[in-house]
Amino acid sequence: MRIALVGQPNSGKSTLFNSVAGYKSVVANYPGTTSEPARSLVHGQGEPFELVDLPGLYSLSSIEKDELRARELLLSLAPELIIHVIDASALGRSLELTFELAELELPLIVCLNMMDEAARKGIDIDLPRLAAALGVPVVPTVAATGEGVARLFQVGLQAARERPVPRRFLLSDDVERVIGLLVTKLRQELVRKTGLPTRLLALKLLERDTLLAATVAETDPELAQEVLRLQQELATSHGRPADVVLGSERHALCLNLFEEVATVRRPLRRSLRDRLDAYVMHPLWGYLILGAVLFGFFSVVFGVGRLIEAPIMAGFEQLGLLLTTAFPDRNLAYTVLHGLIQGLSGGIGLVLPYLLPFLVVLTLLEDVGYIPRAAFLMDSLMHKIGLHGKAIIPFVLGYGCTVPAIMSVRLLESSRDRLVTSLLVNFIPCAARTTVIFALVGFYLGPGHALLLYVLNLVIIALAGRLLLHFLPEATPGMILEVPSYRLPQLRALLAKVWYRMREFVVIAWPILIAGSVVLSLLEAFELAQPINALLAPFTSTLLGLPAAVGITLIFGVLRKELAIVMLVQALGTSDFSSVMTNGQLLTFTVFTIFYVPCLGTLAMLRSVSGVRGMLAALGLTTLVATLGALVFRLLTA
């Protein structure tokens, strides 16, 4: 049995999925985080079923690429049950999608999620009346705390077996007459080809769905002409385009039902959460608060990281001394063990102390609801560099990991925007680059210098964006971004999300770090590292003014950015970088590391999204910017 979770962005759909499937789907308070379906095998009432978390969508009729993708996935899945997850505090606008899902003629139940938020807003919902009106079961939940989730799936499994037919909501008589005319003309061949029930196919054609219209034009040109005639008939009789007529009819039904089943009590005064937004999203105070949040963010990461790093690295240095004492002849066993210790110390002492607090604070800001507010403030910046405001989503994701950030570029409709955004996202310091910034610049020069690098990063992105768009001019549309209510984060969910994001480092990156450290030890033991460094010396030493030994670390950094700093310990023979590198060299090395060639995982995703040309363009652009940036810092700190 297959059960699909469908809902609007920010409805708590992925939170519900994770509450029963374990943390397997990224959750955040902004749209676009679920760009691909998450799947999990779940057991309920002794019966196994596959639970699928689909990307968020507002309507089955959309020009948005991500919503069309969600519709295609839903149709291809053909689930035995659809659970429509609704934000109960926004019931008035959420029911329109319920009406459309009912037209799919599949078993359907409604999950009224965030009932606590609805209560806070003074919204009382008559659940039995709503269930009777829709003709499907309605189950209240608070997915963040697990309240009502068990009953939801009990009801869902029963509905999947009994297959209740949702009630069909009829539109105005004249509109229904036109729909009926078109239904009689639709051939079964076309219905099978589109995968839509006959009535829903007629509705989408009248709503001027471009993909379905193209399919009809190829299959039956005469029917395509009849569709245009019926669209014109609706437009003439109502004085509005056919898609607006149908949307308005559905919207009116939705509001009528909401007024029938819900009572809204006006709060006596605005809550603290509502009053807070007057400052957080203010055109002046909002940016000052954003700056304060970022400074606090970096100070916390730096403070915690520095507190943890020093004693851990001291302990590993003592372990290294013991190893030297145990193997005075420094044979092959010593070489391998030395590499293992350096890899372990790099992960535990240099990466985790900064990566863990970084992910905790980032997740906290997401769960509270601050990230979409920051995106709202940054939207104007996106337009100043000529990008669609929706490009802020890949940029926000990029601070966690560049790979999902590149994946989310697919949400952008324009091929130009996809290419430019995928190139610029490579400059965003991901969690791996963040560890380099804090372990070098933050630790030795302070959090102010680390914040300066992030500001510089934004300036370079803006300049590179303007330069790219000078050669690729195109009109940039606006964006509607849903800003959710503030929420208190749940500790269990927060820790699960942090582990979900950190797991990639622990399971994938750390073994590579250890293996890379052993390889470097072997290269040094067999005196192969020096020729490689000598080959790169004209670039690293002559041009950038760095120690010759760092050359090989930059090669390893292409595998994983954390490797650059772990290899640096081994290449320089100490974890006290200030004893062998000046402050200027630390800044120069860090600037080059955070901007140069992305890791292999990012390159693979770039090739998938933008093709070989896009990947090569990213390689060239990042190397050029990294070199120029490092040269500028070398000159400034000389």
Coordinates of N, CA, C and O in Angstrom, one line a residue, residues 50 129 174 227-228 309 312 333 419 565 603:
E50 N 4.0 2.1 2.3 CA 5.0 3.1 1.9 C 4.5 4.5 2.0 O 3.4 4.8 1.5
R129 N -18.8 18.7 11.2 CA -19.5 19.4 10.1 C -18.5 19.5 8.9 O -19.0 19.3 7.8
D174 N -24.1 27.6 -15.2 CA -23.5 27.8 -16.5 C -22.1 27.3 -16.7 O -21.7 26.8 -17.8
V227 N -11.8 23.2 -27.2 CA -11.4 23.7 -25.9 C -11.3 25.3 -25.9 O -11.8 26.0 -25.0
L228 N -10.6 25.8 -27.0 CA -10.5 27.2 -27.1 C -11.8 27.9 -27.2 O -12.1 29.0 -26.6
E309 N 37.7 23.3 20.9 CA 38.8 22.9 20.1 C 40.1 22.7 20.8 O 40.8 21.7 20.7
I312 N 40.7 19.5 23.0 CA 40.7 18.3 22.2 C 42.0 18.2 21.4 O 42.6 17.1 21.4
A333 N 54.0 1.1 10.0 CA 52.9 1.1 10.9 C 52.8 2.5 11.6 O 51.6 3.0 11.8
L419 N 20.9 28.9 -14.4 CA 22.4 28.9 -14.6 C 23.1 29.8 -13.7 O 24.1 29.5 -13.0
I565 N 41.7 21.7 5.7 CA 42.2 22.1 7.0 C 42.8 20.9 7.8 O 43.8 21.0 8.5
L603 N 30.1 19.3 -7.9 CA 30.4 19.3 -9.3 C 29.5 18.3 -10.0 O 29.0 18.6 -11.1

